[in-house]
Amino acid sequence: MADLHRAQLDRAAATIGPKALLKRYRAVREQSQNLSQCLTPEDQLAQSMPDASPVKWHLAHTTWFFETFLLSPNLAGYKLFDPRFGYLFNSYYESVGARQPRPQRGLMTRPSHDDVLAYRGHVDRGMEALLAQDSPDVEALVELGLAHEEQHQELILMDVLHLFAQSALKPAYAPASPFVAKPAVAPLAYVGFEGGVVEIGHDGQGFAFDNEGPRHKVFLAPYRLADRLVTNGEWLAFIEDGGYARAEFWLSDGWSLVRGEGWTGPLYWEDTASGWMEMGLHGLRPLELDAPVSHVSFYEAEAYATWTGARLPTEAEWEHAAANLAVAGNFVGRHALKPLAAPQGAGLRQMFGDLWEWTRSAYSPYPGFRIAPGAVGEYNGKFMSGQFVLRGGACVTPEGHTRPTYRNFFYPHQRWMFSGVRLAMDGMDAALTSGFEADALEGLSRPQKAMSPKYFYDEEGSRLFESICDLPEYYPTRTETALLREIAGDIAAAIPGGAALVEFGSGASTKTRLLLDAAPQIEVYAPIDISPTALDEAAQALRVDYPKVTVAPLVDDFTRALRLPDAVAGRPVVGFFPGSTIGNFTPAEATAFLANARALLGEGAVFIVGCDLVKDPAVLVAAYDDAAGVTAAFNLNLLARMNRELAADFDLEGFRHLARWNAQAQRIEMHLESQRSQTVEVAGRLISFAKGETIHTENAYKFTLEGIGGLAAASGWSLERAWRSDEPGFAVVLLRAA
């Protein structure tokens, strides 16, 4: 809640004519009642905790505001609907009089729900008469009252969700939309800003709450903001790493709260026999891993940021970054009523809508702030202690209500609001805004240091991997190649005439030739690979050997690709993802990748995927730790690449390759283990290693056919056919867009 300075009230009034204001008044008041229409009178009476209020109280309190501050002092002959309502529906306005204690609002069985609606009608009729008088001072205060009511519209949805979450029935406020496969969320990247002396705060033009000003100068050191909000999947990794059980990540008060309250995850998460579920306005539903994590406290946001090696942004950084962005996003008018996965694209996303974003800034007055005179000035000044600022708006925020300067605020322990997390880091070197350097620094800052396996495949890494494929211990390549040779005709029968073959992570495109030979109806081949050198060499060779095929390579991270080459447009599309590379992803990442591939390849697409199967652990470990040491060289090349490209100073002899079978997770893990305590510089940052500490470089998940079918179904595909080799078992599956 916030209120206006008188000067701001006057400027706001100057921009709104009486007819437009009357129309806006009617729309806002109608929306409040619309939000309550799907609720029973019993729903609207209950109060689930002291911080929440009954819906009936919200409807009456916002009406009391107009009656108390507008009608009583300004409309001649106005008669109070019920003089007792001043006590019942005052909130915090000490100068207005005594009030019902907030924790006891749920005890007010009277007035009835019908009485409250009659109260709203009585006040609305009075307001219609008052607005007909065309008084600028009145119009300005009406605009304040409407902004106040919009805040309570958001509170209604917050409080209803908390109420319904206490019910064993887990009722839904609104039905959920049917499942639609969405593009996978790209890995987190950072956008850099130079900082310097900048201005923040509202400039006084148009409406703003008084705590948004005065506008003033601040100094910002160079900084970076994450390009999107933290996801449920990323938060789940924090939980699985003991995030809620490790004191080193938490502020002292937060750690006491975690232990005292027994927190093990965000407010509305439930760990069930069927997996993690989340309570939302659509009821209790499976956790959506790509959606932003929601309903976390400041303490949790701060702990997560510490765990990642990042931090929360200051409110000045957030506002500076958002100043020139359009205030558009997933607000309540979109009717999603939940935070949505970040849209694909570059730059800052989700700055407005989806979730309010915690900052590390305490809620305090700006330089030169003065509390406005009178009762309407009470609210903000009295709360400028002990709370933290959130920015942006949420999926329950009305459109037009928020702006770059808007300062929301809550106590650090509270989490029933729609709150999420955007990370920040110091420095803004352009090379850190995305890609290898940003991922390396982020991964090496984790408690369990890690690097994405996609960075194995520079020119040297691609060469080493080709050598691995020829090793006697490394069965996957020869087993899959033999299987593809055997079933190529069956696969070709599923490929339409004039098709485009799109290969993800193509490398040398060796296995591709088996399909091109078996399916001459393929007219376009579009390989996607992160290594320009490997891609160019393979493309040139294929153009020579297959002159009738248009080769249209795409240099891109195949997990992030947003569009296919122009040569693919208008053709039937067949995806190809051999090598069991899908096993490099976690199950959540594999689901996200398959959903992204589904969106990229389009309707009617076919996807041919190679999958290694669960087998004897001895066979598996040998395949990833060969006697000749080629896999070790492949793994260590990741450190050599950081030395070459990121000005790192890894001593390769100070690390050793380690491969082990994790039976519980059904995966081979590759690590680089530090042989001594040491400190390494990477891109100007010092990274410490204890003896025995590892960098987790790759997972190679192994599958069952049932597991593959489940991944497909969860990402918009159907498993149409599967071919399996003899031992050591390997599978090639044909998926079709569902």
PDB file of N, CA and C in Angstrom, residues 157-200:
ATOM      1  N   LEU A 157      -6.474 -12.655  -4.285  1.00  0.00           N
ATOM      2  CA  LEU A 157      -5.982 -13.899  -4.878  1.00  0.00           C
ATOM      3  C   LEU A 157      -4.893 -14.531  -4.018  1.00  0.00           C
ATOM      4  N   MET A 158      -4.031 -13.719  -3.431  1.00  0.00           N
ATOM      5  CA  MET A 158      -3.023 -14.243  -2.503  1.00  0.00           C
ATOM      6  C   MET A 158      -3.685 -14.942  -1.318  1.00  0.00           C
ATOM      7  N   ASP A 159      -4.678 -14.285  -0.740  1.00  0.00           N
ATOM      8  CA  ASP A 159      -5.304 -14.808   0.471  1.00  0.00           C
ATOM      9  C   ASP A 159      -6.177 -16.024   0.187  1.00  0.00           C
ATOM     10  N   VAL A 160      -6.844 -16.035  -0.965  1.00  0.00           N
ATOM     11  CA  VAL A 160      -7.640 -17.207  -1.338  1.00  0.00           C
ATOM     12  C   VAL A 160      -6.740 -18.427  -1.533  1.00  0.00           C
ATOM     13  N   LEU A 161      -5.597 -18.227  -2.193  1.00  0.00           N
ATOM     14  CA  LEU A 161      -4.681 -19.351  -2.387  1.00  0.00           C
ATOM     15  C   LEU A 161      -4.207 -19.893  -1.043  1.00  0.00           C
ATOM     16  N   HIS A 162      -3.845 -19.019  -0.132  1.00  0.00           N
ATOM     17  CA  HIS A 162      -3.396 -19.496   1.173  1.00  0.00           C
ATOM     18  C   HIS A 162      -4.516 -20.228   1.904  1.00  0.00           C
ATOM     19  N   LEU A 163      -5.723 -19.714   1.787  1.00  0.00           N
ATOM     20  CA  LEU A 163      -6.874 -20.372   2.416  1.00  0.00           C
ATOM     21  C   LEU A 163      -7.106 -21.757   1.830  1.00  0.00           C
ATOM     22  N   PHE A 164      -7.133 -21.861   0.513  1.00  0.00           N
ATOM     23  CA  PHE A 164      -7.410 -23.144  -0.138  1.00  0.00           C
ATOM     24  C   PHE A 164      -6.286 -24.152   0.108  1.00  0.00           C
ATOM     25  N   ALA A 165      -5.050 -23.649   0.286  1.00  0.00           N
ATOM     26  CA  ALA A 165      -3.933 -24.557   0.544  1.00  0.00           C
ATOM     27  C   ALA A 165      -4.060 -25.249   1.897  1.00  0.00           C
ATOM     28  N   GLN A 166      -4.841 -24.659   2.823  1.00  0.00           N
ATOM     29  CA  GLN A 166      -5.036 -25.284   4.133  1.00  0.00           C
ATOM     30  C   GLN A 166      -6.078 -26.396   4.084  1.00  0.00           C
ATOM     31  N   SER A 167      -6.838 -26.475   3.017  1.00  0.00           N
ATOM     32  CA  SER A 167      -7.930 -27.449   2.907  1.00  0.00           C
ATOM     33  C   SER A 167      -7.416 -28.808   2.458  1.00  0.00           C
ATOM     34  N   ALA A 168      -7.911 -29.859   3.076  1.00  0.00           N
ATOM     35  CA  ALA A 168      -7.568 -31.213   2.642  1.00  0.00           C
ATOM     36  C   ALA A 168      -8.078 -31.492   1.234  1.00  0.00           C
ATOM     37  N   LEU A 169      -9.093 -30.753   0.787  1.00  0.00           N
ATOM     38  CA  LEU A 169      -9.653 -30.952  -0.558  1.00  0.00           C
ATOM     39  C   LEU A 169      -8.795 -30.313  -1.640  1.00  0.00           C
ATOM     40  N   LYS A 170      -7.904 -29.410  -1.268  1.00  0.00           N
ATOM     41  CA  LYS A 170      -7.064 -28.682  -2.231  1.00  0.00           C
ATOM     42  C   LYS A 170      -7.896 -28.142  -3.393  1.00  0.00           C
ATOM     43  N   PRO A 171      -8.899 -27.331  -3.109  1.00  0.00           N
ATOM     44  CA  PRO A 171      -9.785 -26.872  -4.186  1.00  0.00           C
ATOM     45  C   PRO A 171      -9.074 -25.906  -5.128  1.00  0.00           C
ATOM     46  N   ALA A 172      -9.576 -25.827  -6.339  1.00  0.00           N
ATOM     47  CA  ALA A 172      -9.051 -24.895  -7.336  1.00  0.00           C
ATOM     48  C   ALA A 172      -9.908 -23.636  -7.337  1.00  0.00           C
ATOM     49  N   TYR A 173      -9.257 -22.496  -7.389  1.00  0.00           N
ATOM     50  CA  TYR A 173      -9.976 -21.232  -7.558  1.00  0.00           C
ATOM     51  C   TYR A 173     -10.508 -21.118  -8.979  1.00  0.00           C
ATOM     52  N   ALA A 174      -9.731 -21.605  -9.955  1.00  0.00           N
ATOM     53  CA  ALA A 174     -10.113 -21.541 -11.371  1.00  0.00           C
ATOM     54  C   ALA A 174      -9.580 -22.784 -12.063  1.00  0.00           C
ATOM     55  N   PRO A 175     -10.252 -23.253 -13.122  1.00  0.00           N
ATOM     56  CA  PRO A 175      -9.758 -24.448 -13.831  1.00  0.00           C
ATOM     57  C   PRO A 175      -8.461 -24.151 -14.559  1.00  0.00           C
ATOM     58  N   ALA A 176      -7.613 -25.171 -14.667  1.00  0.00           N
ATOM     59  CA  ALA A 176      -6.335 -25.013 -15.372  1.00  0.00           C
ATOM     60  C   ALA A 176      -6.544 -25.130 -16.873  1.00  0.00           C
ATOM     61  N   SER A 177      -5.689 -24.463 -17.630  1.00  0.00           N
ATOM     62  CA  SER A 177      -5.715 -24.594 -19.083  1.00  0.00           C
ATOM     63  C   SER A 177      -5.190 -25.972 -19.466  1.00  0.00           C
ATOM     64  N   PRO A 178      -5.625 -26.527 -20.614  1.00  0.00           N
ATOM     65  CA  PRO A 178      -5.093 -27.816 -21.052  1.00  0.00           C
ATOM     66  C   PRO A 178      -3.608 -27.721 -21.344  1.00  0.00           C
ATOM     67  N   PHE A 179      -2.927 -28.866 -21.252  1.00  0.00           N
ATOM     68  CA  PHE A 179      -1.476 -28.903 -21.468  1.00  0.00           C
ATOM     69  C   PHE A 179      -1.127 -28.492 -22.891  1.00  0.00           C
ATOM     70  N   VAL A 180      -0.150 -27.609 -22.983  1.00  0.00           N
ATOM     71  CA  VAL A 180       0.398 -27.219 -24.280  1.00  0.00           C
ATOM     72  C   VAL A 180       1.913 -27.311 -24.163  1.00  0.00           C
ATOM     73  N   ALA A 181       2.560 -28.083 -25.049  1.00  0.00           N
ATOM     74  CA  ALA A 181       4.015 -28.196 -25.003  1.00  0.00           C
ATOM     75  C   ALA A 181       4.648 -26.829 -25.240  1.00  0.00           C
ATOM     76  N   LYS A 182       5.623 -26.477 -24.419  1.00  0.00           N
ATOM     77  CA  LYS A 182       6.253 -25.165 -24.510  1.00  0.00           C
ATOM     78  C   LYS A 182       7.732 -25.343 -24.830  1.00  0.00           C
ATOM     79  N   PRO A 183       8.343 -24.345 -25.451  1.00  0.00           N
ATOM     80  CA  PRO A 183       9.790 -24.410 -25.646  1.00  0.00           C
ATOM     81  C   PRO A 183      10.501 -24.491 -24.305  1.00  0.00           C
ATOM     82  N   ALA A 184      11.605 -25.235 -24.278  1.00  0.00           N
ATOM     83  CA  ALA A 184      12.363 -25.365 -23.040  1.00  0.00           C
ATOM     84  C   ALA A 184      12.974 -24.032 -22.650  1.00  0.00           C
ATOM     85  N   VAL A 185      13.121 -23.839 -21.347  1.00  0.00           N
ATOM     86  CA  VAL A 185      13.773 -22.631 -20.854  1.00  0.00           C
ATOM     87  C   VAL A 185      15.275 -22.760 -21.084  1.00  0.00           C
ATOM     88  N   ALA A 186      15.872 -21.753 -21.690  1.00  0.00           N
ATOM     89  CA  ALA A 186      17.308 -21.774 -21.959  1.00  0.00           C
ATOM     90  C   ALA A 186      18.079 -21.638 -20.657  1.00  0.00           C
ATOM     91  N   PRO A 187      19.307 -22.143 -20.610  1.00  0.00           N
ATOM     92  CA  PRO A 187      20.138 -21.948 -19.417  1.00  0.00           C
ATOM     93  C   PRO A 187      20.267 -20.470 -19.063  1.00  0.00           C
ATOM     94  N   LEU A 188      20.437 -20.230 -17.781  1.00  0.00           N
ATOM     95  CA  LEU A 188      20.505 -18.853 -17.292  1.00  0.00           C
ATOM     96  C   LEU A 188      21.692 -18.117 -17.895  1.00  0.00           C
ATOM     97  N   ALA A 189      21.452 -16.902 -18.356  1.00  0.00           N
ATOM     98  CA  ALA A 189      22.518 -16.026 -18.846  1.00  0.00           C
ATOM     99  C   ALA A 189      22.389 -14.686 -18.123  1.00  0.00           C
ATOM    100  N   TYR A 190      23.384 -13.842 -18.293  1.00  0.00           N
ATOM    101  CA  TYR A 190      23.400 -12.551 -17.611  1.00  0.00           C
ATOM    102  C   TYR A 190      23.518 -11.411 -18.608  1.00  0.00           C
ATOM    103  N   VAL A 191      22.882 -10.308 -18.287  1.00  0.00           N
ATOM    104  CA  VAL A 191      22.939  -9.089 -19.088  1.00  0.00           C
ATOM    105  C   VAL A 191      23.701  -8.045 -18.280  1.00  0.00           C
ATOM    106  N   GLY A 192      24.736  -7.438 -18.889  1.00  0.00           N
ATOM    107  CA  GLY A 192      25.612  -6.530 -18.173  1.00  0.00           C
ATOM    108  C   GLY A 192      25.223  -5.068 -18.310  1.00  0.00           C
ATOM    109  N   PHE A 193      25.496  -4.281 -17.270  1.00  0.00           N
ATOM    110  CA  PHE A 193      25.215  -2.840 -17.255  1.00  0.00           C
ATOM    111  C   PHE A 193      26.429  -2.114 -16.691  1.00  0.00           C
ATOM    112  N   GLU A 194      26.757  -0.981 -17.291  1.00  0.00           N
ATOM    113  CA  GLU A 194      27.943  -0.230 -16.885  1.00  0.00           C
ATOM    114  C   GLU A 194      27.771   0.441 -15.535  1.00  0.00           C
ATOM    115  N   GLY A 195      26.557   0.784 -15.165  1.00  0.00           N
ATOM    116  CA  GLY A 195      26.344   1.482 -13.908  1.00  0.00           C
ATOM    117  C   GLY A 195      26.719   2.958 -14.020  1.00  0.00           C
ATOM    118  N   GLY A 196      27.371   3.495 -12.994  1.00  0.00           N
ATOM    119  CA  GLY A 196      27.696   4.915 -12.954  1.00  0.00           C
ATOM    120  C   GLY A 196      26.684   5.676 -12.112  1.00  0.00           C
ATOM    121  N   VAL A 197      26.684   6.996 -12.263  1.00  0.00           N
ATOM    122  CA  VAL A 197      25.708   7.832 -11.556  1.00  0.00           C
ATOM    123  C   VAL A 197      24.418   7.837 -12.373  1.00  0.00           C
ATOM    124  N   VAL A 198      23.350   7.327 -11.797  1.00  0.00           N
ATOM    125  CA  VAL A 198      22.073   7.211 -12.500  1.00  0.00           C
ATOM    126  C   VAL A 198      20.974   7.795 -11.619  1.00  0.00           C
ATOM    127  N   GLU A 199      19.839   8.066 -12.234  1.00  0.00           N
ATOM    128  CA  GLU A 199      18.686   8.563 -11.490  1.00  0.00           C
ATOM    129  C   GLU A 199      17.641   7.471 -11.360  1.00  0.00           C
ATOM    130  N   ILE A 200      17.063   7.343 -10.185  1.00  0.00           N
ATOM    131  CA  ILE A 200      15.952   6.424  -9.976  1.00  0.00           C
ATOM    132  C   ILE A 200      14.859   7.168  -9.219  1.00  0.00           C
TER     133      ILE A 200
END
